[in-house]
GROMACS .gro file of N, CA, C and O in nm:
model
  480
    1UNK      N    1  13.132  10.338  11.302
    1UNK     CA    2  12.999  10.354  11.358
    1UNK      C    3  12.898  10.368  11.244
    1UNK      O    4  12.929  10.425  11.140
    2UNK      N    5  12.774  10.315  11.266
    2UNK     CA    6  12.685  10.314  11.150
    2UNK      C    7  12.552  10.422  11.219
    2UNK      O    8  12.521  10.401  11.337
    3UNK      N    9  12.492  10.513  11.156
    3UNK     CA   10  12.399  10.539  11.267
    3UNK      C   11  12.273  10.533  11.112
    3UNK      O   12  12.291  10.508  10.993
    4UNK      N   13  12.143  10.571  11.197
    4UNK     CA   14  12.020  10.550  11.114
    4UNK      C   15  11.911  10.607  11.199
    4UNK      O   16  11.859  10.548  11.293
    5UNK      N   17  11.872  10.759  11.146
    5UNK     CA   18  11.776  10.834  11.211
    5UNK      C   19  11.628  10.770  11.211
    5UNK      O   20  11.579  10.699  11.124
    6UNK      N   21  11.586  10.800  11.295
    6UNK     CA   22  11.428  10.749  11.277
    6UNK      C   23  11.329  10.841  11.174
    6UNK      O   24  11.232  10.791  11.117
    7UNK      N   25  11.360  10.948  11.164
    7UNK     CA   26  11.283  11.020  11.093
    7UNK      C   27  11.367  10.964  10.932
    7UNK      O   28  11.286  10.937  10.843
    8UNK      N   29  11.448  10.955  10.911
    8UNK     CA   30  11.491  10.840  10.789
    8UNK      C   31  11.404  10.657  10.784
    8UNK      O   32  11.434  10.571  10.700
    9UNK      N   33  11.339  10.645  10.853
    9UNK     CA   34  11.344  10.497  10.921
    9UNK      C   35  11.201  10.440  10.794
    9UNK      O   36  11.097  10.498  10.765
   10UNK      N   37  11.257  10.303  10.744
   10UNK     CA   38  11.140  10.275  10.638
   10UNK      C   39  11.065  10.173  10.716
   10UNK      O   40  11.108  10.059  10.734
   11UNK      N   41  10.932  10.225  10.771
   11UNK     CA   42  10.798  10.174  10.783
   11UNK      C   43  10.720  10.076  10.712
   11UNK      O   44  10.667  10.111  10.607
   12UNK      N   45  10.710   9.991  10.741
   12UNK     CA   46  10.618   9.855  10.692
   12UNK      C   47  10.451   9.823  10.728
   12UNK      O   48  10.463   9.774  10.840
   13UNK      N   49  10.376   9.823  10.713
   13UNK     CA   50  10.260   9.769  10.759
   13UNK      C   51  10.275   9.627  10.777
   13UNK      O   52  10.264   9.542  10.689
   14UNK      N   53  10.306   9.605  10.917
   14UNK     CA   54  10.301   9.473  10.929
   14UNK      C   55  10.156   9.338  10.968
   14UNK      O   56  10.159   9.215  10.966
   15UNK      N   57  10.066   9.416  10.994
   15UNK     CA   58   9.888   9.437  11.013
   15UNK      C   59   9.817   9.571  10.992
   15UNK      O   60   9.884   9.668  10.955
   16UNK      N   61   9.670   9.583  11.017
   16UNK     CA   62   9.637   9.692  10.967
   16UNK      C   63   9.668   9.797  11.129
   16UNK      O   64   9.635   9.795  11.248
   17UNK      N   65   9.744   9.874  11.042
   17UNK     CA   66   9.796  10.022  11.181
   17UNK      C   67   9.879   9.940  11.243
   17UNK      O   68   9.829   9.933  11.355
   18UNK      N   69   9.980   9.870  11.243
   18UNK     CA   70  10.073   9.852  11.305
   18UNK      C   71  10.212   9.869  11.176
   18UNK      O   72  10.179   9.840  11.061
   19UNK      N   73  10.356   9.913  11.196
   19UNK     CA   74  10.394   9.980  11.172
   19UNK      C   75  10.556   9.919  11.203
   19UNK      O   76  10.590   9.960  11.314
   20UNK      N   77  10.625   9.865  11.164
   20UNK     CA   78  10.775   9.860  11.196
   20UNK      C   79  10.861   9.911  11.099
   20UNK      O   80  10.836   9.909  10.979
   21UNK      N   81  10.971   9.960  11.154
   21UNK     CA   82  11.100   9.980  11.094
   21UNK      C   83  11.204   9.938  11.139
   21UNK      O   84  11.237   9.962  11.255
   22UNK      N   85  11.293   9.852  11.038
   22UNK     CA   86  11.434   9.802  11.104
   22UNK      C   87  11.523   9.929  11.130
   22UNK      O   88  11.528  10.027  11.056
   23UNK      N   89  11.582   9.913  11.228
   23UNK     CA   90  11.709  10.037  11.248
   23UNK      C   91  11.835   9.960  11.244
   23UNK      O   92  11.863   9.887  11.150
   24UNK      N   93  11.912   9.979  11.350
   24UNK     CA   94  12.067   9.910  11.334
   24UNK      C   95  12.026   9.778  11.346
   24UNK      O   96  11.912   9.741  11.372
   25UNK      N   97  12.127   9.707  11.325
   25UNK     CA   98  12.147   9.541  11.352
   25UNK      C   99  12.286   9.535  11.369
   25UNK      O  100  12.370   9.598  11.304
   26UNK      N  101  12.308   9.442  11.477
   26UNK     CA  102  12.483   9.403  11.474
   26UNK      C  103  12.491   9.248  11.522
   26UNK      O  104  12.392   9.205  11.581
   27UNK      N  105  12.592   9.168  11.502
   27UNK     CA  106  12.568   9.069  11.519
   27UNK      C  107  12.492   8.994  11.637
   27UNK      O  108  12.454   8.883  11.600
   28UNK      N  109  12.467   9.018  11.743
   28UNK     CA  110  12.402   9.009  11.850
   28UNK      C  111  12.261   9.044  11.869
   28UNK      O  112  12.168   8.971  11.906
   29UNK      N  113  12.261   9.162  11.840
   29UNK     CA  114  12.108   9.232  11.875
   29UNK      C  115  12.051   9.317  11.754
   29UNK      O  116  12.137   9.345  11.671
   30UNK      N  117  11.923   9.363  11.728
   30UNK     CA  118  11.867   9.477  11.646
   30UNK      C  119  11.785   9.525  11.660
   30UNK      O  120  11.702   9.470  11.731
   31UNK      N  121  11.760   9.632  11.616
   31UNK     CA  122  11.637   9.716  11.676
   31UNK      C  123  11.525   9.778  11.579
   31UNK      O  124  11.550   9.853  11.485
   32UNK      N  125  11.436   9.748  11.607
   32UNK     CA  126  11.344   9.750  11.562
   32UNK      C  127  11.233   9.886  11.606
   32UNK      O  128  11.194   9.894  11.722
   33UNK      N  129  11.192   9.982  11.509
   33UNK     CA  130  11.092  10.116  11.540
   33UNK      C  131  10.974  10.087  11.528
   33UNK      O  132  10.938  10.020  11.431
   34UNK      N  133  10.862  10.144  11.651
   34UNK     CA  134  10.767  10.079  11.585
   34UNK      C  135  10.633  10.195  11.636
   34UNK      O  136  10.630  10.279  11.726
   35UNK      N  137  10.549  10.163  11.553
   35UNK     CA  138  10.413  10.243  11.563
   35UNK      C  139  10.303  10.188  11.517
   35UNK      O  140  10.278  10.140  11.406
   36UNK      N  141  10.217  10.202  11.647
   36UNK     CA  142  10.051  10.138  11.700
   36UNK      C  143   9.916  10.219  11.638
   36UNK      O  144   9.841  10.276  11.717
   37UNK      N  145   9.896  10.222  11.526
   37UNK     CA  146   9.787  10.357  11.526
   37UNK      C  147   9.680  10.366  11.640
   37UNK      O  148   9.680  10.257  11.699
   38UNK      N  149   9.604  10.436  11.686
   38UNK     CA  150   9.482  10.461  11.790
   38UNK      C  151   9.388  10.322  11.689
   38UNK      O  152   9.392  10.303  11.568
   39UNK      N  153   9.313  10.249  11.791
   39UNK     CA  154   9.223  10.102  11.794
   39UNK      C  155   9.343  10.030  11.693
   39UNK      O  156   9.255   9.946  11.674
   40UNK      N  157   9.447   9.988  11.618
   40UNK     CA  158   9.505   9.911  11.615
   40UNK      C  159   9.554   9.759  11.726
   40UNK      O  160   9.554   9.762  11.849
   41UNK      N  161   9.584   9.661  11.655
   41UNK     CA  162   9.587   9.551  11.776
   41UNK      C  163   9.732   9.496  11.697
   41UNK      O  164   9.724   9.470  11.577
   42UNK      N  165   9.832   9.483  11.749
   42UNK     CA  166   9.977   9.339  11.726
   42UNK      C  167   9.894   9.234  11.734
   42UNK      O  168   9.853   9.207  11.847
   43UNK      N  169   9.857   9.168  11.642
   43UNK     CA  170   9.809   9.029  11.692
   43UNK      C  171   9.946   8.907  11.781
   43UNK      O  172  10.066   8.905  11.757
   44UNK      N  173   9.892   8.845  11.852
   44UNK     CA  174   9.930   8.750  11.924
   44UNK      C  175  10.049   8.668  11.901
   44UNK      O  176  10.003   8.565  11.851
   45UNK      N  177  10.177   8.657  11.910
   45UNK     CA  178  10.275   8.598  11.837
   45UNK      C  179  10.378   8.508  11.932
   45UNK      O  180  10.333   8.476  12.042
   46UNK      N  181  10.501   8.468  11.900
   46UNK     CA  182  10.596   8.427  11.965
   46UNK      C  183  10.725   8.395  11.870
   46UNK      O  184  10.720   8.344  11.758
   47UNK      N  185  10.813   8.426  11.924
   47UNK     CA  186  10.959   8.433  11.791
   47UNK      C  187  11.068   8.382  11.961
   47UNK      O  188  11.055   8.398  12.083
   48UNK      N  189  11.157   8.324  11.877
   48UNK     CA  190  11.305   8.257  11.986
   48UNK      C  191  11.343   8.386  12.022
   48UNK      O  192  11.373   8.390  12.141
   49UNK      N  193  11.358   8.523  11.948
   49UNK     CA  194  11.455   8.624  12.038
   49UNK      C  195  11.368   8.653  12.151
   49UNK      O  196  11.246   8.638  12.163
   50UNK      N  197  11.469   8.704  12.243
   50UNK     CA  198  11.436   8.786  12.380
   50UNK      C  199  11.421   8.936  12.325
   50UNK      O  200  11.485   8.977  12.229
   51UNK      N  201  11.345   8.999  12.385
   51UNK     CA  202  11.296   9.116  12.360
   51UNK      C  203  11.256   9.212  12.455
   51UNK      O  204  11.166   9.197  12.537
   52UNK      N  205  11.336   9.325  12.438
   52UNK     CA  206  11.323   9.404  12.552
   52UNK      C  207  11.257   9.581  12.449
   52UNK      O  208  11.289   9.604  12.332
   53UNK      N  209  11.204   9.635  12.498
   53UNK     CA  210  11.191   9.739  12.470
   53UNK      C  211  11.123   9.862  12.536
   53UNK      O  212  11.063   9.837  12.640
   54UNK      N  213  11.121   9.995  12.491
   54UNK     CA  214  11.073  10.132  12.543
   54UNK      C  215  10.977  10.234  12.519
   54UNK      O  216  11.026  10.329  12.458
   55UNK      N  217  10.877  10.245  12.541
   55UNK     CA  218  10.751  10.302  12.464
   55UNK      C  219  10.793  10.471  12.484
   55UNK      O  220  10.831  10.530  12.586
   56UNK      N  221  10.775  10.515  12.368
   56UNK     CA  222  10.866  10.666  12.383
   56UNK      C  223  10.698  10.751  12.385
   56UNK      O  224  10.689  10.834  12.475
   57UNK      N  225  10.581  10.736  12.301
   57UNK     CA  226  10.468  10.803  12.287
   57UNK      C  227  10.363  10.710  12.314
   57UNK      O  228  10.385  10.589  12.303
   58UNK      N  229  10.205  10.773  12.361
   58UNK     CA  230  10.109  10.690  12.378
   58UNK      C  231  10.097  10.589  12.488
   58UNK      O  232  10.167  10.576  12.588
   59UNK      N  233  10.000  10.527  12.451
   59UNK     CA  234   9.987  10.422  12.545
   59UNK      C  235   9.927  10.306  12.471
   59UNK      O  236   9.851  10.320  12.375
   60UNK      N  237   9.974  10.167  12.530
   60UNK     CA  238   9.922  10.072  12.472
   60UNK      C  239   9.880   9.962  12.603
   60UNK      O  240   9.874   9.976  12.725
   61UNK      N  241   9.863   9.873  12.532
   61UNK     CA  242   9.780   9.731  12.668
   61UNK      C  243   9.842   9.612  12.606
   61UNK      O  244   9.791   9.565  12.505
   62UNK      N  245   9.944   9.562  12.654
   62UNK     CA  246  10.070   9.449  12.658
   62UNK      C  247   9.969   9.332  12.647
   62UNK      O  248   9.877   9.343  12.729
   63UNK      N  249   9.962   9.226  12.568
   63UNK     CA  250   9.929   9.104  12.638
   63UNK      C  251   9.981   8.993  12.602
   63UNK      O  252  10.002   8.951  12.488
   64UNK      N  253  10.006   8.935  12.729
   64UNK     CA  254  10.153   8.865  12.719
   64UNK      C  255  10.085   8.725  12.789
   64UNK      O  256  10.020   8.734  12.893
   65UNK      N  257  10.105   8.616  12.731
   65UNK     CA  258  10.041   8.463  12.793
   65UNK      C  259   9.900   8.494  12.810
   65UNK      O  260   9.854   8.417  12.894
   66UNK      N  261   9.789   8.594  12.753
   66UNK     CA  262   9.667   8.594  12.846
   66UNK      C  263   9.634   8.673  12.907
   66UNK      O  264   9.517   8.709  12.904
   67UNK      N  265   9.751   8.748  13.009
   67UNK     CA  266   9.761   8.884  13.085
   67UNK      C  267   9.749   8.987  13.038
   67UNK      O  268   9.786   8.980  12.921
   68UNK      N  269   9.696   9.140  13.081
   68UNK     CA  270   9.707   9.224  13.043
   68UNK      C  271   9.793   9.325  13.124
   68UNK      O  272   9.787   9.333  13.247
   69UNK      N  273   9.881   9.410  13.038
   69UNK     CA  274   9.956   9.498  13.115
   69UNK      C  275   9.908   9.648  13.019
   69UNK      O  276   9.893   9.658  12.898
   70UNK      N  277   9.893   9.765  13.138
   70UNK     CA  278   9.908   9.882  13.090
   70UNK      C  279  10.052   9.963  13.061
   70UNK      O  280  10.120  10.010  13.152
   71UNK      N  281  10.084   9.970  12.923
   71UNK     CA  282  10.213  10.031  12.925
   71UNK      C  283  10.198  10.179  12.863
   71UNK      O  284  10.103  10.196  12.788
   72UNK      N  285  10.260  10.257  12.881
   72UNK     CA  286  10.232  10.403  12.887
   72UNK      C  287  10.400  10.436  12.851
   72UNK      O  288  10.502  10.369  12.870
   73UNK      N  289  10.377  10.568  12.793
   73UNK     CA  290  10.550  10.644  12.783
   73UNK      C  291  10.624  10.706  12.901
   73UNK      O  292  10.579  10.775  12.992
   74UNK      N  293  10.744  10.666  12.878
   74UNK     CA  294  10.868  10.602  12.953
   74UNK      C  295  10.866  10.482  13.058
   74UNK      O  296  10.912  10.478  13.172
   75UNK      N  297  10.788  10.368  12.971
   75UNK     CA  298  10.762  10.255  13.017
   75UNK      C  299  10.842  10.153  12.960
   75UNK      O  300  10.827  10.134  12.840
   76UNK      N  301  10.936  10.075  13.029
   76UNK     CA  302  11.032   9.965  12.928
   76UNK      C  303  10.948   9.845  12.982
   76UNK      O  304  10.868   9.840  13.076
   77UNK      N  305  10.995   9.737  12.882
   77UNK     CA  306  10.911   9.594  12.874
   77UNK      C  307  11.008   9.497  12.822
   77UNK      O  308  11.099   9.536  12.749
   78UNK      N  309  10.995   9.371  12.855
   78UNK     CA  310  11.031   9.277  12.820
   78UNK      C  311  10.978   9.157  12.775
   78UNK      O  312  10.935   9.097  12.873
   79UNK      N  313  10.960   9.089  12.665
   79UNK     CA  314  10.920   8.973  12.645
   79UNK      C  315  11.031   8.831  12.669
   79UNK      O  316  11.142   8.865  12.627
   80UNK      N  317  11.033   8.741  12.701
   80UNK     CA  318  11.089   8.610  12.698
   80UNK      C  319  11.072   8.576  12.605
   80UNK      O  320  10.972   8.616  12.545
   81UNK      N  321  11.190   8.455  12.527
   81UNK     CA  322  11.198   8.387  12.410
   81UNK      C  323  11.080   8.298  12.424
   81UNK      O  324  11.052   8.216  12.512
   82UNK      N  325  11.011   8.337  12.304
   82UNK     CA  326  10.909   8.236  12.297
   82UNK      C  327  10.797   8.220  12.413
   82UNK      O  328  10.737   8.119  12.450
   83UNK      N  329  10.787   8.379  12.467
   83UNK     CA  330  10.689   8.446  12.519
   83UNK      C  331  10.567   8.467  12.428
   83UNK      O  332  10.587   8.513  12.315
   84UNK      N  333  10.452   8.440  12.466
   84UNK     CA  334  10.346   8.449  12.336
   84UNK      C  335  10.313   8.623  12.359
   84UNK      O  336  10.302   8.637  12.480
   85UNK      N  337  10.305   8.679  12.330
   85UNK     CA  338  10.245   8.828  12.304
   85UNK      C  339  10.205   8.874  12.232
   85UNK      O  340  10.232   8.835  12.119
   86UNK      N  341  10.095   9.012  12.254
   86UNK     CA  342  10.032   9.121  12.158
   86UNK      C  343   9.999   9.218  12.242
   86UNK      O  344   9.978   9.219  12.363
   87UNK      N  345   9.995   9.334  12.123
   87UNK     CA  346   9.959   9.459  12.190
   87UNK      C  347   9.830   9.516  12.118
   87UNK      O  348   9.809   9.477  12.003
   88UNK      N  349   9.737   9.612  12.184
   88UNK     CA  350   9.617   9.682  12.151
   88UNK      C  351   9.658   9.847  12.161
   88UNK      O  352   9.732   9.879  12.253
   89UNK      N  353   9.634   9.901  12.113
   89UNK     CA  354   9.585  10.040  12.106
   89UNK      C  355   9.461  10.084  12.120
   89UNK      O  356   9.379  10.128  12.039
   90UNK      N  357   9.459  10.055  12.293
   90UNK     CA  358   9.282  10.165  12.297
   90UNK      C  359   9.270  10.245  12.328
   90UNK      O  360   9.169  10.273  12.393
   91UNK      N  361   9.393  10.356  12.292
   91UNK     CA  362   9.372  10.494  12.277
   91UNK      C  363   9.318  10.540  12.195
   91UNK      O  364   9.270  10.466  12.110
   92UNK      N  365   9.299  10.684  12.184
   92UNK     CA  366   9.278  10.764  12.058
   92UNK      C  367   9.420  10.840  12.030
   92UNK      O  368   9.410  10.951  11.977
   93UNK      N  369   9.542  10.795  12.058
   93UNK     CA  370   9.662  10.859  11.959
   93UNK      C  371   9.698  10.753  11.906
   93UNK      O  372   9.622  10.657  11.904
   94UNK      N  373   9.833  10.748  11.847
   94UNK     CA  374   9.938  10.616  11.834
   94UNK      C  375  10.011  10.599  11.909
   94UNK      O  376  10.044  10.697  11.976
   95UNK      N  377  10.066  10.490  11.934
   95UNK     CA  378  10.176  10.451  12.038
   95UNK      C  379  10.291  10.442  11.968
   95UNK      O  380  10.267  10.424  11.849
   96UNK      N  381  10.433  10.450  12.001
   96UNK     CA  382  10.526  10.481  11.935
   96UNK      C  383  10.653  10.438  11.996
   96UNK      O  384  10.721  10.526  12.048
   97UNK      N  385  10.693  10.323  11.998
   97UNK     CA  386  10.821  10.265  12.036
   97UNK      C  387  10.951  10.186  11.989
   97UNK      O  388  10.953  10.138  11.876
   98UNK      N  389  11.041  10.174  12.061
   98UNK     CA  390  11.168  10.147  12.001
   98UNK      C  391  11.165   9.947  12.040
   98UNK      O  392  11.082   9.939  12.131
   99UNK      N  393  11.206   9.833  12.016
   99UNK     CA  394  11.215   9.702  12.044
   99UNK      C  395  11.382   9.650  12.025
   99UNK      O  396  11.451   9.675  11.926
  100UNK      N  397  11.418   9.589  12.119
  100UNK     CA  398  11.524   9.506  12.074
  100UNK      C  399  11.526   9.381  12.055
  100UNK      O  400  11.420   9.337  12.101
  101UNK      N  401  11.574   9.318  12.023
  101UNK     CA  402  11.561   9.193  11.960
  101UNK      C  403  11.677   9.112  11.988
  101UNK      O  404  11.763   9.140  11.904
  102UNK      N  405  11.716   9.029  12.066
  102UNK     CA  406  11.881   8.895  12.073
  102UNK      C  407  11.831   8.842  12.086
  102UNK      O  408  11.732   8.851  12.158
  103UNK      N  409  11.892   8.687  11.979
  103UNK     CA  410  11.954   8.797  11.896
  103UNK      C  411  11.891   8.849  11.772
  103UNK      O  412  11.775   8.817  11.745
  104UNK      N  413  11.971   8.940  11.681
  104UNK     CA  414  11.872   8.975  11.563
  104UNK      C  415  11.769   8.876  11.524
  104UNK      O  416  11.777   8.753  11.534
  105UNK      N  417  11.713   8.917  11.498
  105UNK     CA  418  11.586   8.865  11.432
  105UNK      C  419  11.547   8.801  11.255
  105UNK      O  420  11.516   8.872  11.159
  106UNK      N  421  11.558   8.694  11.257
  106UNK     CA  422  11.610   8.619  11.119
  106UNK      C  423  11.475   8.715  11.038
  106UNK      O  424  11.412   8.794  11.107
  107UNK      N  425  11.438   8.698  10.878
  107UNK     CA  426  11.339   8.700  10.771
  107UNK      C  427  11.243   8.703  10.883
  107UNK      O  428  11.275   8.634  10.979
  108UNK      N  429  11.101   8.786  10.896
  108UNK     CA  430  10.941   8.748  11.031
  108UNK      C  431  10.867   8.680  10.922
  108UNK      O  432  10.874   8.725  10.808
  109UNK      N  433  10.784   8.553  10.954
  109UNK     CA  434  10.693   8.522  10.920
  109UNK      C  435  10.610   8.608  10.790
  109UNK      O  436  10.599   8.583  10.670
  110UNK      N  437  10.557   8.724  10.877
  110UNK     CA  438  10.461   8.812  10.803
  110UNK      C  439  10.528   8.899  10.630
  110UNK      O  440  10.464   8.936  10.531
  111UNK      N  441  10.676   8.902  10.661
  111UNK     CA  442  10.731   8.946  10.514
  111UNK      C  443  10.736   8.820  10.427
  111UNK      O  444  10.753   8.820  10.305
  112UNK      N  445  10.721   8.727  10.494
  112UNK     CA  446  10.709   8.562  10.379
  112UNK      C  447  10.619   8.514  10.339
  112UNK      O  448  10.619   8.403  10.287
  113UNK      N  449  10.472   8.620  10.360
  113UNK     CA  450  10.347   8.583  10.393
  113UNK      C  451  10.332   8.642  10.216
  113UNK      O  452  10.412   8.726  10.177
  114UNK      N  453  10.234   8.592  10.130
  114UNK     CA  454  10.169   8.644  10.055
  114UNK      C  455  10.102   8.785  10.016
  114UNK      O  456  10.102   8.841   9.907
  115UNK      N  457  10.032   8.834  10.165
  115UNK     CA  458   9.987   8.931  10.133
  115UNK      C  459  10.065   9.066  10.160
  115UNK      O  460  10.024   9.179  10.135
  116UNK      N  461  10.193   9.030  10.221
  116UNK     CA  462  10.349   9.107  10.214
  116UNK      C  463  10.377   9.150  10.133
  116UNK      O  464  10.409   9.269  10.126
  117UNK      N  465  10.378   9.032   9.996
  117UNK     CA  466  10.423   9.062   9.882
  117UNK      C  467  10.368   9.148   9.808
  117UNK      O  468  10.427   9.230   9.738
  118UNK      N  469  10.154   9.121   9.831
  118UNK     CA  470  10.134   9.200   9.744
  118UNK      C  471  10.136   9.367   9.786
  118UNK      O  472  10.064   9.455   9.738
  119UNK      N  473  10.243   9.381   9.891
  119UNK     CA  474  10.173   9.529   9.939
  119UNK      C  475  10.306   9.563   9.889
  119UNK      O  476  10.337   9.678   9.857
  120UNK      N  477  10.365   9.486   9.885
  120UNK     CA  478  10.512   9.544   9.810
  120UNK      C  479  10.625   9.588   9.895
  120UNK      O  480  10.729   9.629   9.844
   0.00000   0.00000   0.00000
């Protein structure tokens, strides 16, 4: 068994106030930690894995093809492969959730990006 606390968990700026950390991975699936600061936005994306996940703190506003969804804590969600999505934070806390990913999730775009590099 491999385990990996979240309060151990290394944080990325993946935009400004948005926030991931890889946790486990196994050949199938991985999971991904993540945190929304208050007015932060996920910009708009789409990746082949299916994606399911659980908002543990906060609240955020899903938008998925165009739509908007209110998601709030102990709210689970799902995206489809190659579902276009983003999320907003128009709270005043952070939002704070766990993502899964099948299957794992190859190198993202944004760590291959230039300004990745320069943040180190």
């Amino acid at each position: 068994m491999e385990r990996l606390s979240t309060t151990r968990a290394a944080f990325e700026e993946v935009a400004d106030g948005v926030h991931l950390a890889d946790l486990q991975t196994g050949e199938r699936a991985g999971m991904v930690y993540w945190r929304i600061e208050s007015g932060a936005t996920l910009p708009s994306h789409t990746h082949a894995n299916e994606q399911i996940g659980f908002v543990l703190e906060g609240e955020l506003t899903a938008i998925v093809e165009g739509e908007e969804y209110a998601l709030a804590a102990g709210d689970a969600y799902m995206f489809r492969s190659d579902e276009r999505h983003g999320a907003e934070n128009r709270s005043g806390e952070d939002a704070v959730g766990i993502g899964v990913l099948a299957p794992p999730r190859e190198e993202p775009d944004w760590r291959r990006t230039p300004s990745a590099v320069e943040r180190g």
